[in-house]
Structure formats: C-alpha cells, structure tokens
PDB file of C-alpha atoms and ligand atoms in Angstrom:
ATOM      1  CA  MET F 499      -8.232 -27.426  42.823  1.00  0.00           C
ATOM      2  CA  ARG F 500      -4.747 -28.516  41.740  1.00  0.00           C
ATOM      3  CA  ILE F 501      -2.855 -28.774  44.972  1.00  0.00           C
ATOM      4  CA  SER F 502       0.649 -29.633  45.288  1.00  0.00           C
ATOM      5  CA  GLU F 503       0.818 -30.841  48.894  1.00  0.00           C
ATOM      6  CA  THR F 504      -0.858 -30.153  52.132  1.00  0.00           C
ATOM      7  CA  PHE F 505       0.800 -30.730  55.617  1.00  0.00           C
ATOM      8  CA  TYR F 506       0.689 -29.695  59.189  1.00  0.00           C
ATOM      9  CA  SER F 507       3.653 -28.028  60.784  1.00  0.00           C
ATOM     10  CA  ILE F 508       4.896 -25.092  62.127  1.00  0.00           C
ATOM     11  CA  GLN F 509       5.086 -21.762  60.316  1.00  0.00           C
ATOM     12  CA  GLY F 510       8.808 -21.044  59.521  1.00  0.00           C
ATOM     13  CA  GLU F 511       8.689 -17.474  58.406  1.00  0.00           C
ATOM     14  CA  GLY F 512       7.115 -14.013  59.148  1.00  0.00           C
ATOM     15  CA  THR F 513       5.436 -12.726  62.202  1.00  0.00           C
ATOM     16  CA  LEU F 514       3.565 -15.659  62.697  1.00  0.00           C
ATOM     17  CA  ALA F 515       6.880 -18.029  63.003  1.00  0.00           C
ATOM     18  CA  GLY F 516       6.491 -20.728  65.426  1.00  0.00           C
ATOM     19  CA  LEU F 517       2.712 -21.303  65.161  1.00  0.00           C
ATOM     20  CA  PRO F 518       1.359 -24.810  64.217  1.00  0.00           C
ATOM     21  CA  SER F 519      -0.287 -24.450  60.915  1.00  0.00           C
ATOM     22  CA  VAL F 520      -2.035 -26.453  58.020  1.00  0.00           C
ATOM     23  CA  PHE F 521      -0.353 -25.641  54.721  1.00  0.00           C
ATOM     24  CA  ILE F 522      -2.028 -25.947  51.532  1.00  0.00           C
ATOM     25  CA  ARG F 523       0.326 -25.513  48.410  1.00  0.00           C
ATOM     26  CA  THR F 524      -1.379 -24.897  45.247  1.00  0.00           C
ATOM     27  CA  ALA F 525       0.263 -26.253  42.110  1.00  0.00           C
ATOM     28  CA  GLY F 526       1.523 -23.833  39.451  1.00  0.00           C
ATOM     29  CA  CYS F 527       3.400 -20.436  39.444  1.00  0.00           C
ATOM     30  CA  ASN F 528       3.741 -17.523  36.985  1.00  0.00           C
ATOM     31  CA  LEU F 529       7.236 -16.809  37.912  1.00  0.00           C
ATOM     32  CA  ARG F 530      10.461 -18.796  38.017  1.00  0.00           C
ATOM     33  CA  CYS F 531      12.857 -17.385  40.811  1.00  0.00           C
ATOM     34  CA  ARG F 532      16.276 -18.635  40.533  1.00  0.00           C
ATOM     35  CA  TRP F 533      16.501 -19.449  44.176  1.00  0.00           C
ATOM     36  CA  CYS F 534      13.196 -20.986  44.521  1.00  0.00           C
ATOM     37  CA  ASP F 535      12.768 -23.378  47.456  1.00  0.00           C
ATOM     38  CA  THR F 536       9.718 -25.287  46.245  1.00  0.00           C
ATOM     39  CA  PRO F 537      10.488 -26.099  42.406  1.00  0.00           C
ATOM     40  CA  TYR F 538       8.120 -28.888  42.669  1.00  0.00           C
ATOM     41  CA  ALA F 539       5.179 -26.550  42.954  1.00  0.00           C
ATOM     42  CA  TYR F 540       6.212 -24.701  39.815  1.00  0.00           C
ATOM     43  CA  ARG F 541       4.045 -26.877  37.584  1.00  0.00           C
ATOM     44  CA  GLN F 542       0.359 -26.570  37.338  1.00  0.00           C
ATOM     45  CA  THR F 543       0.269 -30.372  36.229  1.00  0.00           C
ATOM     46  CA  GLY F 544       2.087 -31.567  39.410  1.00  0.00           C
ATOM     47  CA  GLY F 545       0.038 -32.690  42.583  1.00  0.00           C
ATOM     48  CA  SER F 546      -3.621 -33.912  42.496  1.00  0.00           C
ATOM     49  CA  GLU F 547      -6.949 -32.543  42.222  1.00  0.00           C
ATOM     50  CA  ARG F 548      -8.670 -31.947  45.539  1.00  0.00           C
ATOM     51  CA  THR F 549     -12.072 -30.464  46.011  1.00  0.00           C
ATOM     52  CA  ILE F 550     -12.716 -27.579  48.275  1.00  0.00           C
ATOM     53  CA  ASP F 551     -14.750 -29.599  50.703  1.00  0.00           C
ATOM     54  CA  SER F 552     -11.805 -32.134  51.275  1.00  0.00           C
ATOM     55  CA  LEU F 553      -9.390 -29.368  51.870  1.00  0.00           C
ATOM     56  CA  VAL F 554     -11.719 -27.754  54.316  1.00  0.00           C
ATOM     57  CA  GLU F 555     -12.269 -31.088  56.185  1.00  0.00           C
ATOM     58  CA  GLU F 556      -8.812 -31.570  56.294  1.00  0.00           C
ATOM     59  CA  VAL F 557      -7.824 -28.334  57.792  1.00  0.00           C
ATOM     60  CA  MET F 558     -10.816 -28.758  60.393  1.00  0.00           C
ATOM     61  CA  ARG F 559      -9.120 -32.046  61.867  1.00  0.00           C
ATOM     62  CA  HIS F 560      -6.122 -30.031  62.950  1.00  0.00           C
ATOM     63  CA  PRO F 561      -6.042 -28.729  66.584  1.00  0.00           C
ATOM     64  CA  THR F 562      -4.940 -25.228  65.169  1.00  0.00           C
ATOM     65  CA  ARG F 563      -6.687 -22.024  63.723  1.00  0.00           C
ATOM     66  CA  PHE F 564      -3.848 -21.045  61.652  1.00  0.00           C
ATOM     67  CA  VAL F 565      -4.034 -21.896  57.985  1.00  0.00           C
ATOM     68  CA  VAL F 566      -1.212 -21.074  55.390  1.00  0.00           C
ATOM     69  CA  ILE F 567      -2.503 -20.948  51.727  1.00  0.00           C
ATOM     70  CA  THR F 568       1.033 -21.022  49.681  1.00  0.00           C
ATOM     71  CA  GLY F 569       2.453 -22.158  46.503  1.00  0.00           C
ATOM     72  CA  GLY F 570       3.513 -22.017  43.843  1.00  0.00           C
ATOM     73  CA  GLU F 571       1.324 -18.925  43.291  1.00  0.00           C
ATOM     74  CA  PRO F 572      -1.753 -19.534  45.162  1.00  0.00           C
ATOM     75  CA  MET F 573      -3.700 -16.701  43.680  1.00  0.00           C
ATOM     76  CA  LEU F 574      -3.598 -18.509  40.296  1.00  0.00           C
ATOM     77  CA  ALA F 575      -5.319 -21.455  41.848  1.00  0.00           C
ATOM     78  CA  GLU F 576      -8.895 -21.787  40.377  1.00  0.00           C
ATOM     79  CA  GLY F 577     -11.210 -21.943  43.572  1.00  0.00           C
ATOM     80  CA  ILE F 578      -8.840 -20.018  45.643  1.00  0.00           C
ATOM     81  CA  HIS F 579     -11.409 -17.369  46.621  1.00  0.00           C
ATOM     82  CA  ASP F 580     -14.107 -20.165  47.775  1.00  0.00           C
ATOM     83  CA  LEU F 581     -11.701 -21.874  49.617  1.00  0.00           C
ATOM     84  CA  ALA F 582     -10.226 -19.102  51.397  1.00  0.00           C
ATOM     85  CA  LYS F 583     -13.746 -17.532  52.357  1.00  0.00           C
ATOM     86  CA  ARG F 584     -14.834 -21.138  53.755  1.00  0.00           C
ATOM     87  CA  LEU F 585     -12.058 -21.154  55.996  1.00  0.00           C
ATOM     88  CA  VAL F 586     -12.276 -17.568  57.333  1.00  0.00           C
ATOM     89  CA  ASP F 587     -16.001 -18.164  57.811  1.00  0.00           C
ATOM     90  CA  GLY F 588     -15.010 -21.530  59.669  1.00  0.00           C
ATOM     91  CA  GLY F 589     -13.277 -19.425  62.299  1.00  0.00           C
ATOM     92  CA  ARG F 590      -9.549 -20.105  60.836  1.00  0.00           C
ATOM     93  CA  HIS F 591      -6.834 -17.471  60.564  1.00  0.00           C
ATOM     94  CA  VAL F 592      -5.684 -17.498  56.887  1.00  0.00           C
ATOM     95  CA  THR F 593      -2.461 -16.298  55.671  1.00  0.00           C
ATOM     96  CA  ILE F 594      -2.191 -16.087  51.926  1.00  0.00           C
ATOM     97  CA  GLU F 595       1.405 -16.268  50.823  1.00  0.00           C
ATOM     98  CA  THR F 596       1.860 -14.509  47.391  1.00  0.00           C
ATOM     99  CA  ALA F 597       4.511 -12.829  45.269  1.00  0.00           C
ATOM    100  CA  ALA F 598       1.780 -10.080  44.852  1.00  0.00           C
ATOM    101  CA  THR F 599       1.725 -10.137  40.881  1.00  0.00           C
ATOM    102  CA  LEU F 600      -2.010 -10.871  40.873  1.00  0.00           C
ATOM    103  CA  LEU F 601      -4.893  -8.668  42.203  1.00  0.00           C
ATOM    104  CA  PRO F 602      -6.832 -10.018  45.545  1.00  0.00           C
ATOM    105  CA  ARG F 603     -10.125  -9.352  43.987  1.00  0.00           C
ATOM    106  CA  GLY F 604     -11.742  -9.309  47.150  1.00  0.00           C
ATOM    107  CA  ILE F 605     -10.130 -12.616  48.460  1.00  0.00           C
ATOM    108  CA  SER F 606     -11.118 -13.469  52.231  1.00  0.00           C
ATOM    109  CA  CYS F 607      -7.659 -12.976  54.262  1.00  0.00           C
ATOM    110  CA  SER F 608      -6.424 -12.678  57.437  1.00  0.00           C
ATOM    111  CA  LEU F 609      -2.977 -11.901  56.730  1.00  0.00           C
ATOM    112  CA  ALA F 610      -1.526 -11.134  53.183  1.00  0.00           C
ATOM    113  CA  SER F 611       2.136 -12.271  53.179  1.00  0.00           C
ATOM    114  CA  LEU F 612       3.406 -10.770  50.188  1.00  0.00           C
ATOM    115  CA  SER F 613       6.765 -11.387  48.853  1.00  0.00           C
ATOM    116  CA  PRO F 614       7.762  -9.116  45.915  1.00  0.00           C
ATOM    117  CA  LYS F 615      10.664 -10.454  43.945  1.00  0.00           C
ATOM    118  CA  LEU F 616      13.754  -8.520  43.666  1.00  0.00           C
ATOM    119  CA  LYS F 617      16.346  -8.605  40.796  1.00  0.00           C
ATOM    120  CA  ASN F 618      17.967 -11.301  42.511  1.00  0.00           C
ATOM    121  CA  SER F 619      15.207 -13.532  41.757  1.00  0.00           C
ATOM    122  CA  ILE F 620      16.059 -13.420  37.986  1.00  0.00           C
ATOM    123  CA  PRO F 621      17.042 -16.796  36.732  1.00  0.00           C
ATOM    124  CA  GLY F 622      20.154 -17.438  34.632  1.00  0.00           C
ATOM    125  CA  THR F 623      20.919 -19.412  31.542  1.00  0.00           C
ATOM    126  CA  GLU F 624      19.523 -22.477  33.023  1.00  0.00           C
ATOM    127  CA  VAL F 625      16.257 -21.489  31.917  1.00  0.00           C
ATOM    128  CA  PRO F 626      14.860 -20.881  28.477  1.00  0.00           C
ATOM    129  CA  VAL F 627      15.064 -17.209  27.521  1.00  0.00           C
ATOM    130  CA  ALA F 628      11.314 -16.952  27.123  1.00  0.00           C
ATOM    131  CA  VAL F 629      11.028 -18.018  30.916  1.00  0.00           C
ATOM    132  CA  ARG F 630      13.534 -15.691  31.945  1.00  0.00           C
ATOM    133  CA  ARG F 631      11.975 -12.638  30.122  1.00  0.00           C
ATOM    134  CA  ARG F 632       8.408 -13.900  31.494  1.00  0.00           C
ATOM    135  CA  HIS F 633       9.894 -13.671  34.931  1.00  0.00           C
ATOM    136  CA  GLU F 634      11.650 -10.179  34.185  1.00  0.00           C
ATOM    137  CA  GLU F 635       8.172  -8.776  32.856  1.00  0.00           C
ATOM    138  CA  GLY F 636       5.923 -10.270  35.794  1.00  0.00           C
ATOM    139  CA  ARG F 637       7.947 -10.334  38.972  1.00  0.00           C
ATOM    140  CA  LEU F 638       7.207  -6.780  40.075  1.00  0.00           C
ATOM    141  CA  LYS F 639       3.659  -5.137  39.866  1.00  0.00           C
ATOM    142  CA  PRO F 640       3.557  -2.096  42.144  1.00  0.00           C
ATOM    143  CA  ASP F 641       0.053  -1.237  41.384  1.00  0.00           C
ATOM    144  CA  VAL F 642      -0.967  -4.824  42.405  1.00  0.00           C
ATOM    145  CA  ILE F 643       1.135  -4.573  45.666  1.00  0.00           C
ATOM    146  CA  ARG F 644      -0.755  -1.233  46.490  1.00  0.00           C
ATOM    147  CA  GLU F 645      -4.009  -3.003  46.134  1.00  0.00           C
ATOM    148  CA  TRP F 646      -3.033  -5.744  48.952  1.00  0.00           C
ATOM    149  CA  LEU F 647      -1.318  -3.029  50.955  1.00  0.00           C
ATOM    150  CA  ASP F 648      -4.426  -0.917  50.958  1.00  0.00           C
ATOM    151  CA  HIS F 649      -6.947  -3.674  51.836  1.00  0.00           C
ATOM    152  CA  TYR F 650      -5.549  -6.223  54.064  1.00  0.00           C
ATOM    153  CA  ASP F 651      -3.472  -6.836  56.999  1.00  0.00           C
ATOM    154  CA  TYR F 652      -0.082  -7.515  55.616  1.00  0.00           C
ATOM    155  CA  GLN F 653       3.559  -8.234  55.825  1.00  0.00           C
ATOM    156  CA  LEU F 654       6.247  -7.680  53.259  1.00  0.00           C
ATOM    157  CA  LYS F 655       9.043 -10.298  52.929  1.00  0.00           C
ATOM    158  CA  PHE F 656      12.027  -9.876  50.786  1.00  0.00           C
ATOM    159  CA  VAL F 657      14.690 -12.545  50.110  1.00  0.00           C
ATOM    160  CA  VAL F 658      17.836 -10.759  50.292  1.00  0.00           C
ATOM    161  CA  CYS F 659      21.261 -12.031  48.860  1.00  0.00           C
ATOM    162  CA  SER F 660      23.331  -8.998  48.972  1.00  0.00           C
ATOM    163  CA  GLY F 661      23.415  -5.273  50.308  1.00  0.00           C
ATOM    164  CA  SER F 662      22.311  -3.996  46.953  1.00  0.00           C
ATOM    165  CA  ASP F 663      19.012  -5.726  47.580  1.00  0.00           C
ATOM    166  CA  ILE F 664      18.210  -3.871  50.659  1.00  0.00           C
ATOM    167  CA  ALA F 665      18.644  -0.622  48.456  1.00  0.00           C
ATOM    168  CA  GLU F 666      16.222  -2.034  45.953  1.00  0.00           C
ATOM    169  CA  VAL F 667      13.981  -2.754  48.946  1.00  0.00           C
ATOM    170  CA  ILE F 668      14.075   0.663  50.251  1.00  0.00           C
ATOM    171  CA  ALA F 669      13.490   2.355  46.578  1.00  0.00           C
ATOM    172  CA  LEU F 670      10.453   0.051  46.098  1.00  0.00           C
ATOM    173  CA  LEU F 671       8.935   1.094  49.503  1.00  0.00           C
ATOM    174  CA  ASP F 672       9.479   4.814  48.157  1.00  0.00           C
ATOM    175  CA  ALA F 673       7.835   3.823  44.944  1.00  0.00           C
ATOM    176  CA  LEU F 674       4.789   2.514  46.412  1.00  0.00           C
ATOM    177  CA  GLY F 675       3.923   5.620  47.965  1.00  0.00           C
ATOM    178  CA  ARG F 676       2.272   4.096  50.978  1.00  0.00           C
ATOM    179  CA  SER F 677       3.105   4.449  54.608  1.00  0.00           C
ATOM    180  CA  VAL F 678       4.556   1.234  55.412  1.00  0.00           C
ATOM    181  CA  ASP F 679       5.153   0.507  58.778  1.00  0.00           C
ATOM    182  CA  PRO F 680       9.054  -0.794  58.782  1.00  0.00           C
ATOM    183  CA  GLU F 681       8.118  -3.652  61.400  1.00  0.00           C
ATOM    184  CA  LYS F 682       5.827  -5.010  58.807  1.00  0.00           C
ATOM    185  CA  VAL F 683       9.028  -5.132  56.161  1.00  0.00           C
ATOM    186  CA  LEU F 684      10.792  -8.600  56.865  1.00  0.00           C
ATOM    187  CA  LEU F 685      14.161  -9.132  55.292  1.00  0.00           C
ATOM    188  CA  MET F 686      15.035 -12.707  55.175  1.00  0.00           C
ATOM    189  CA  PRO F 687      18.717 -14.420  54.196  1.00  0.00           C
ATOM    190  CA  GLU F 688      18.455 -16.429  50.753  1.00  0.00           C
ATOM    191  CA  GLY F 689      20.006 -19.799  51.220  1.00  0.00           C
ATOM    192  CA  VAL F 690      19.008 -23.667  51.645  1.00  0.00           C
ATOM    193  CA  ASP F 691      20.669 -24.076  54.967  1.00  0.00           C
ATOM    194  CA  ASP F 692      22.559 -22.617  57.690  1.00  0.00           C
ATOM    195  CA  GLY F 693      25.791 -22.003  56.083  1.00  0.00           C
ATOM    196  CA  GLY F 694      23.873 -20.006  53.096  1.00  0.00           C
ATOM    197  CA  PHE F 695      22.115 -17.729  55.698  1.00  0.00           C
ATOM    198  CA  ALA F 696      25.414 -17.117  57.680  1.00  0.00           C
ATOM    199  CA  ALA F 697      26.907 -15.174  55.042  1.00  0.00           C
ATOM    200  CA  LYS F 698      24.019 -12.836  54.563  1.00  0.00           C
ATOM    201  CA  THR F 699      22.789 -12.322  58.095  1.00  0.00           C
ATOM    202  CA  ASP F 700      25.086  -9.527  59.338  1.00  0.00           C
ATOM    203  CA  GLY F 701      24.419  -7.380  56.565  1.00  0.00           C
ATOM    204  CA  ILE F 702      20.663  -7.933  57.111  1.00  0.00           C
ATOM    205  CA  ILE F 703      20.807  -7.334  60.869  1.00  0.00           C
ATOM    206  CA  ALA F 704      22.591  -3.866  60.108  1.00  0.00           C
ATOM    207  CA  ALA F 705      20.043  -2.886  57.804  1.00  0.00           C
ATOM    208  CA  CYS F 706      17.154  -3.889  60.360  1.00  0.00           C
ATOM    209  CA  LYS F 707      18.913  -1.869  62.919  1.00  0.00           C
ATOM    210  CA  GLU F 708      19.260   1.039  60.888  1.00  0.00           C
ATOM    211  CA  ARG F 709      15.706   1.265  59.403  1.00  0.00           C
ATOM    212  CA  GLY F 710      13.546  -0.488  61.949  1.00  0.00           C
ATOM    213  CA  PHE F 711      12.998  -3.498  59.508  1.00  0.00           C
ATOM    214  CA  ARG F 712      12.360  -7.147  60.980  1.00  0.00           C
ATOM    215  CA  TYR F 713      14.830  -9.501  60.617  1.00  0.00           C
ATOM    216  CA  CYS F 714      12.966 -12.775  59.494  1.00  0.00           C
ATOM    217  CA  ASP F 715      14.597 -16.103  60.112  1.00  0.00           C
ATOM    218  CA  ARG F 716      13.629 -19.310  58.095  1.00  0.00           C
ATOM    219  CA  LEU F 717      12.996 -21.728  60.858  1.00  0.00           C
ATOM    220  CA  HIS F 718      11.409 -24.451  58.405  1.00  0.00           C
ATOM    221  CA  ILE F 719      14.711 -24.632  56.563  1.00  0.00           C
ATOM    222  CA  ARG F 720      16.905 -24.770  59.697  1.00  0.00           C
ATOM    223  CA  LEU F 721      14.689 -27.622  60.872  1.00  0.00           C
ATOM    224  CA  TYR F 722      13.806 -29.541  57.843  1.00  0.00           C
ATOM    225  CA  GLY F 723      15.985 -28.271  54.894  1.00  0.00           C
ATOM    226  CA  GLN F 724      14.138 -28.615  51.821  1.00  0.00           C
ATOM    227  CA  THR F 725      12.213 -31.891  52.760  1.00  0.00           C
ATOM    228  CA  ARG F 726       8.814 -31.714  51.249  1.00  0.00           C
ATOM    229  CA  GLY F 727       5.749 -32.049  53.601  1.00  0.00           C
ATOM    230  CA  ARG F 728       7.276 -30.717  56.675  1.00  0.00           C
TER     231      ARG F 728
HETATM  232  S1  SF4 H 216       7.303 -17.222  43.155  1.00  0.00           S
HETATM  233 FE1  SF4 H 216       7.577 -18.546  44.887  1.00  0.00          FE
HETATM  234  S2  SF4 H 216       7.030 -20.776  43.717  1.00  0.00           S
HETATM  235 FE2  SF4 H 216       6.994 -19.101  42.317  1.00  0.00          FE
HETATM  236  S3  SF4 H 216       9.205 -19.341  41.372  1.00  0.00           S
HETATM  237 FE3  SF4 H 216       9.284 -17.883  42.931  1.00  0.00          FE
HETATM  238  S4  SF4 H 216       9.921 -18.735  44.624  1.00  0.00           S
HETATM  239 FE4  SF4 H 216       9.220 -20.445  43.571  1.00  0.00          FE
END
C-alpha cells in the first residue's frame, strides 16, 4: 500500500479526542480542499510502499487499541479493506476518516468518521481549472454518505468557516433523509492555529447550543500545528 506516514499520537478531533492512537495515513486524494491541512498526502506518488503485514505489525507494537486510518482519502488505497479487516479481527478499534465520496464496500470499521466537504472547501485560482472542477463535481455524494450512515457507527464532521456553512450543514442533513442524532454532528473551526480558530468559535458554539450539535476542537493543531508525524 502507498502510505504517506504512520505515527503514534493522540486523536485530536471527534468523539475519541484525547485517546492515544496509531495513525496510518494513506497517500493520494480525489479532492483538493482549499484549506487542506495535509497537502503532502494529496499525491498518490508520495510516501512509501508498505505491506499490510508490516503495518499490522507496527500497530500491534503500540499499547493502545485505537487505530485511525486517514489520508488523503483512505478509501482510494488499494488494500484498505484487507488492512482494516486484519486490524479489526486483531481486536483494534479502527476509525476510518473519509470524505465519504467513495462507497464503503463492506469495509471493517468500528467508527466511520465522515467529513463531507462544504462549498468552503472549493479551491481558488491557485489550482488549475480542471482540478477545481473535479473537486466541485466530486466533493459531495449524498448517496455515498447514506451508505455509510446506514451501515456503520459514525460521526459527521464539518469544517466551518462562517455562518453560511452552518446553514449548508443543516440543508445537507435534511437532504440526507436520515435520522441523524445531532450529537453525532461535529462542527469544527477551520484554521491552522489558535488565532484562526478564535474568530469562528463563537458562531459555532451558538449553533451547537441551538441545534444540539457537538463543538469539535482541533487538539492536534493546537498542540502541534501542522507538524508532520505528531
Ligand atoms: S479530502 Fe482531506 S486530504 Fe483530501 S484535499 Fe480534502 S482535506 Fe485534504
């Protein structure tokens, strides 16, 4: 498998925040979010080739049962189904962090961490027109999101830049036509440092208080910024 990096750290986002976890970051992504915090994982040619055996062995060396398979877009990675199955069968709790644009196809998964991309993710003129168009056309797949919701324990994470993003989240939840527990809807501020978060936090907390959504901090960025491997 093409792997961008592996590391042992604490989960910084979501309902499992704070738990020591082994991270496996696959290489390659089908999207190109404007605010992506792991741009080095875009490229399918980045990272190195790893066998599933070596990844499983590395995971098992760490004193935690929590594993996070992330990206890039992990559902693109060849071998992802075998890797996830080996880890779940081995007693690990496996979170798959995906933008939910690709079907699960029966993947073994303890928690599907779904992060559908809102309009605020659309890149600007810094990327070629074709890349922007591919992102716009591919970023939101309601049918795929429903497949994940219907078959897995999940959390829905949204990166929020402004109040209009929250309205977009509410419209998407309505359009999905599923009974989504608001506690499983996580709103997190866009930003790469504390200053960036601060400007957005008040609006997000107000929406959480009104709707019952969960405010989601980004602990790993507060602690480590955008440093790789932490
Ligand atoms: S889906 Fe994730 S890895 Fe891909 S561009 Fe968006 S933020 Fe970056």
